[in-house]
Short mmCIF file of C-alpha atoms and ligand atoms in Angstrom, two decimals:
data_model
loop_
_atom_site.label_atom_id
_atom_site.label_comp_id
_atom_site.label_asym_id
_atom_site.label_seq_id
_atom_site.Cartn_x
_atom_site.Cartn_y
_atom_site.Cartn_z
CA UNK A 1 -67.53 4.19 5.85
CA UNK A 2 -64.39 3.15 3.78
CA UNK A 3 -63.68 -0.54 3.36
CA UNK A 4 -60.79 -2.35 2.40
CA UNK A 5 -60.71 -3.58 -0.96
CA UNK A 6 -59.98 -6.94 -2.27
CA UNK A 7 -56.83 -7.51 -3.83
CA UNK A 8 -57.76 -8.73 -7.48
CA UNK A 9 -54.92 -11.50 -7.13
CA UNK A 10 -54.14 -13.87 -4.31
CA UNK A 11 -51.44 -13.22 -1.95
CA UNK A 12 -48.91 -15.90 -3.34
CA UNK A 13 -49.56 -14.31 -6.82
CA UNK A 14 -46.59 -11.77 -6.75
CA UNK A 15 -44.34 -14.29 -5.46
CA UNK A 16 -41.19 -13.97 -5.27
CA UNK A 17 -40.90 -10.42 -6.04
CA UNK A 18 -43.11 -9.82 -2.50
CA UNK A 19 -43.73 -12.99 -0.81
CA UNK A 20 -47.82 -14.52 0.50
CA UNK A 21 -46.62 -13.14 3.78
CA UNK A 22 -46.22 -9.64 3.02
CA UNK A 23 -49.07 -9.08 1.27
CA UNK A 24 -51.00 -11.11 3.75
CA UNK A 25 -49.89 -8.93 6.37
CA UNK A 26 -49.78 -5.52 4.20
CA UNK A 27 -52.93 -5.84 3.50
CA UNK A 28 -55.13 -7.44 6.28
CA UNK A 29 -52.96 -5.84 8.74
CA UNK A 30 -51.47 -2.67 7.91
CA UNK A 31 -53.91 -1.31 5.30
CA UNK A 32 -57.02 -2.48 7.62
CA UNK A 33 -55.69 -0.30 10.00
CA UNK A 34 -55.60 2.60 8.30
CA UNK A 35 -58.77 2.22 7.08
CA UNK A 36 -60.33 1.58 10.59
CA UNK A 37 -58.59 4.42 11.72
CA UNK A 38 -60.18 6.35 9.17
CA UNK A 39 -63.60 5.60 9.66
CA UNK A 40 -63.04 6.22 13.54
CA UNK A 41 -61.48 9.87 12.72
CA UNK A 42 -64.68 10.35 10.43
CA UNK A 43 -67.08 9.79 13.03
CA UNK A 44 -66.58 12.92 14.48
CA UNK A 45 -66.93 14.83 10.84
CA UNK A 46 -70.22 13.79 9.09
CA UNK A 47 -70.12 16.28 6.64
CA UNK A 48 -67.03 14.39 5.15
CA UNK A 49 -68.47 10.83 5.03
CA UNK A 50 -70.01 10.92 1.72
CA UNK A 51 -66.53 12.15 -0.08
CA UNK A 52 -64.52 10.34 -2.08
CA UNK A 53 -61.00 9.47 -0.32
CA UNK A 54 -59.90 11.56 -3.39
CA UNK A 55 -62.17 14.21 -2.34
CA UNK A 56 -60.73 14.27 1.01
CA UNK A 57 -57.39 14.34 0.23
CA UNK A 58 -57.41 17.12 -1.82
CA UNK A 59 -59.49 19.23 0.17
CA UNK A 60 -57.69 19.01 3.36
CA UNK A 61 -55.92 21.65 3.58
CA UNK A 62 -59.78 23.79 2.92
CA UNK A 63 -60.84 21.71 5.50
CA UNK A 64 -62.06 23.37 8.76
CA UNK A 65 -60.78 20.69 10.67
CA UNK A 66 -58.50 20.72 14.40
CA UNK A 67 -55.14 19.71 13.42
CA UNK A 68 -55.57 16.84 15.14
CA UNK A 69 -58.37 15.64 12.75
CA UNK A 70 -56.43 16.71 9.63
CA UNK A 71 -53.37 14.94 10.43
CA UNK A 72 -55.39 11.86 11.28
CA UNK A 73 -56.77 11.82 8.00
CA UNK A 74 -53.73 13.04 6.38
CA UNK A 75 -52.04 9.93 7.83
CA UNK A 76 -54.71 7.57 7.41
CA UNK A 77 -56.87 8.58 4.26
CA UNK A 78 -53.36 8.29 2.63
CA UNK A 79 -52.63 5.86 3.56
CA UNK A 80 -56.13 3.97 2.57
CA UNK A 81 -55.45 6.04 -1.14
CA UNK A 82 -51.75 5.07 -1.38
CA UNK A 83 -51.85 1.67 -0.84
CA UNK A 84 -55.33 1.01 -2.95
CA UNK A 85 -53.44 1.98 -5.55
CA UNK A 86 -50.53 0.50 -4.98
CA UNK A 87 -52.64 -3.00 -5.06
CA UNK A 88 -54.34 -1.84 -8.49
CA UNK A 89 -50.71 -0.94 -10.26
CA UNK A 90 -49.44 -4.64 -9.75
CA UNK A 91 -50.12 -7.87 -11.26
CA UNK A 92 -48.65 -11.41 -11.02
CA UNK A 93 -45.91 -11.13 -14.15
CA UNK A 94 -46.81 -7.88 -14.40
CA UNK A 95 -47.33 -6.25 -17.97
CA UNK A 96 -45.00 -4.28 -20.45
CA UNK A 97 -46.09 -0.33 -21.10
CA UNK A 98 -47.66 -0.18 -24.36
CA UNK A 99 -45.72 1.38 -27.42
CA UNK A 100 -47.24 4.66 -26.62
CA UNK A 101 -46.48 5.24 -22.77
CA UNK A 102 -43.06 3.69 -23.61
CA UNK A 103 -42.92 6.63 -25.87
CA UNK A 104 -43.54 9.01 -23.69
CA UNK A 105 -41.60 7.45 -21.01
CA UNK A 106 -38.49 7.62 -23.69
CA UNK A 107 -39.20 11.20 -24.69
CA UNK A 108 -39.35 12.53 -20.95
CA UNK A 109 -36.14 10.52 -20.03
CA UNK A 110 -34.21 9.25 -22.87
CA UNK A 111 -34.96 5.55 -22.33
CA UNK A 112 -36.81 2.96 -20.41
CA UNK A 113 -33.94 1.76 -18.24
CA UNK A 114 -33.11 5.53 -17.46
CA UNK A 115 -36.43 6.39 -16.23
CA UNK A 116 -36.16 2.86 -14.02
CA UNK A 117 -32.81 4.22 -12.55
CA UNK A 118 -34.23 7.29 -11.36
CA UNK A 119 -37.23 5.84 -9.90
CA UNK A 120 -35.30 3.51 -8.08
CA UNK A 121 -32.62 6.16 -7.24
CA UNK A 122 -35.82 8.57 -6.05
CA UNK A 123 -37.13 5.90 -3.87
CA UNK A 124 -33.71 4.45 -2.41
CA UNK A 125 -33.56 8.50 -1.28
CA UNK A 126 -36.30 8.18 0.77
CA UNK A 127 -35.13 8.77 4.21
CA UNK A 128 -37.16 5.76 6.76
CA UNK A 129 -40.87 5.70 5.58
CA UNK A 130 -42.61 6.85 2.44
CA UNK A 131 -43.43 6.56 -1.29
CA UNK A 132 -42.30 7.48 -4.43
CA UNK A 133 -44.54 8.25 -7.17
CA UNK A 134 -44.79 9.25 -11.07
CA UNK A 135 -47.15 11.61 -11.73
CA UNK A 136 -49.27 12.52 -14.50
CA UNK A 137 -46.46 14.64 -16.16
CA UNK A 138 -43.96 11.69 -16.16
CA UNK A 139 -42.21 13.21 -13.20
CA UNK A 140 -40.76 11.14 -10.33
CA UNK A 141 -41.56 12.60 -6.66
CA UNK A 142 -41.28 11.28 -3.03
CA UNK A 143 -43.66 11.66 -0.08
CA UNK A 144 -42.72 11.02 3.75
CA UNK A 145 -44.86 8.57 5.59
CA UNK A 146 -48.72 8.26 4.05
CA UNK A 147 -48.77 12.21 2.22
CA UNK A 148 -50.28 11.22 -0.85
CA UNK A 149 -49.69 13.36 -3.84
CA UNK A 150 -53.49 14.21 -4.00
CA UNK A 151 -52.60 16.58 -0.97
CA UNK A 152 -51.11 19.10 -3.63
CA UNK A 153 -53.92 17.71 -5.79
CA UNK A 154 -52.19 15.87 -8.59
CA UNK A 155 -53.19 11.98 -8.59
CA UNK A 156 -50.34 9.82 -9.03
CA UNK A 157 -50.27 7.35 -11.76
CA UNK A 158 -48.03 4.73 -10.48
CA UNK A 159 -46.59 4.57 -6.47
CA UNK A 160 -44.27 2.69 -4.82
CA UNK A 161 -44.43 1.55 -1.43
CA UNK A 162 -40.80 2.16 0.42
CA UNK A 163 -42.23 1.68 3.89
CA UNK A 164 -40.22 -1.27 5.70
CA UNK A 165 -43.68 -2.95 5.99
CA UNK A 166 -43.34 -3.41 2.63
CA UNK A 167 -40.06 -5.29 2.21
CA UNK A 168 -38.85 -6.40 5.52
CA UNK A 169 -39.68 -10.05 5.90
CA UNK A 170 -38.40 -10.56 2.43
CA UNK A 171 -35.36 -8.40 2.08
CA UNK A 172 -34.45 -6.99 5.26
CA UNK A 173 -33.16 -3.87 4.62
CA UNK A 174 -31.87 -4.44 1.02
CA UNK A 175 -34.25 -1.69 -0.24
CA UNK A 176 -32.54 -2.10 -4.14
CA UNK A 177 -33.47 -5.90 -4.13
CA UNK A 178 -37.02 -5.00 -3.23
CA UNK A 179 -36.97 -1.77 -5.84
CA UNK A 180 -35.62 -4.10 -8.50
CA UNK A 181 -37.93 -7.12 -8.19
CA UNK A 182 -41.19 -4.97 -8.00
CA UNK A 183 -40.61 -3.72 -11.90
CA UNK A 184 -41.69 -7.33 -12.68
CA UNK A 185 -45.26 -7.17 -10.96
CA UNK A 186 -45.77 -3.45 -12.25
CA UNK A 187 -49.23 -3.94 -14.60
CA UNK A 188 -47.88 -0.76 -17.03
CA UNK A 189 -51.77 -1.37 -19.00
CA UNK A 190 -52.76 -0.03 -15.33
CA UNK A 191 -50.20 2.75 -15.58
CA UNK A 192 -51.78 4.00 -18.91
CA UNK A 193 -55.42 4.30 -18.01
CA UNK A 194 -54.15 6.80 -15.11
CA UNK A 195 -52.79 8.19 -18.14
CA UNK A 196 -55.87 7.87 -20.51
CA UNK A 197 -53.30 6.46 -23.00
CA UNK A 198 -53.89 3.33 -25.09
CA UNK A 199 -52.86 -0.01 -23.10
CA UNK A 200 -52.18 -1.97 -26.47
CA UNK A 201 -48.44 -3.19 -26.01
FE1 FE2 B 301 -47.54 -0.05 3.06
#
């Protein structure tokens, strides 16, 4: 059985970049759900309840499941995976990225505030509901709805929630406000352990 995890901050600690509400209801509400909904799509497939959500995910298309099941999971599972991380790669004030991810991030894009402007760009593209992600390679990509990277098998290093849920109550539908306030609650030291990179600003 999956569980939700505990935030490792309260819910006023990103404030104001996303308000106590949001995460309040983000997190008790929206992620809870997709958890419970997980666990209820699981009881009818033992054999998968002593995976790993990562396991899961990149198995399902392997999987000999009826494509009712897989999209259940595929909706659900990512969204469990998507937003646990999303949780982990934030931190009240956030952090700066160490000397050597900012390295990287400068060799792959020219500078810090160009690699910002395409993320933001990449996630203001996404069309109603979904996420937008940097992978291991430094690339930027977007999902629809919960599809998690780990479906093609690559685990993200750093996602971006671009669901309404995520922004609503604080910014209506200003998505750039949102995009632009969440770089100061990104915890970058998180960033470079997904990248097995020194976290030493
Ligand atoms: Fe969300």
């Amino acid at each position: 059985m999956f569980t939700l995890p505990e935030l490792d901050y309260d819910y006023s600690a990103l404030s104001p970049a996303i308000s106590a509400d949001i995460m309040q209801l983000h997190h008790d509400k929206h992620h809870q759900t997709y958890v419970d909904k997980l666990n209820a799509v699981l009881q009818g497939s033992p054999d998968l309840q002593n995976k790993t959500i990562e396991e899961i995910l990149t198995e399902l298309d392997s999987l000999s499941l009826s494509e009712e099941t897989r999209t259940a999971i595929r909706n659900n599972g990512g969204g469990h995976y998507n937003h646990s991380l999303f949780w982990k790669i934030m931190k009240p004030g956030g952090s700066q990225p160490s000397t050597e991810l900012l390295g990287k991030i400068n060799e792959a894009y020219g500078d810090f505030d160009t690699f910002k402007k395409n993320f933001a760009q990449a996630a203001l593209g996404v069309f109603g509901s979904g996420w937008v992600w940097l992978l291991p390679d430094l690339t930027i990509t977007t999902t629809a709805n919960q599809d998690s990277p780990l479906l093609d098998g690559i685990t993200p290093v750093l996602g971006l929630d671009v669901w309404e849920h995520a922004y609503y109550l604080d910014y209506k539908n200003v998505r750039p406000d949102y995009i632009a306030a969440w770089w100061g609650v990104v915890d970058w030291d998180e960033v470079s352990k997904h990248l097995n990179i020194g976290s030493t600003v």
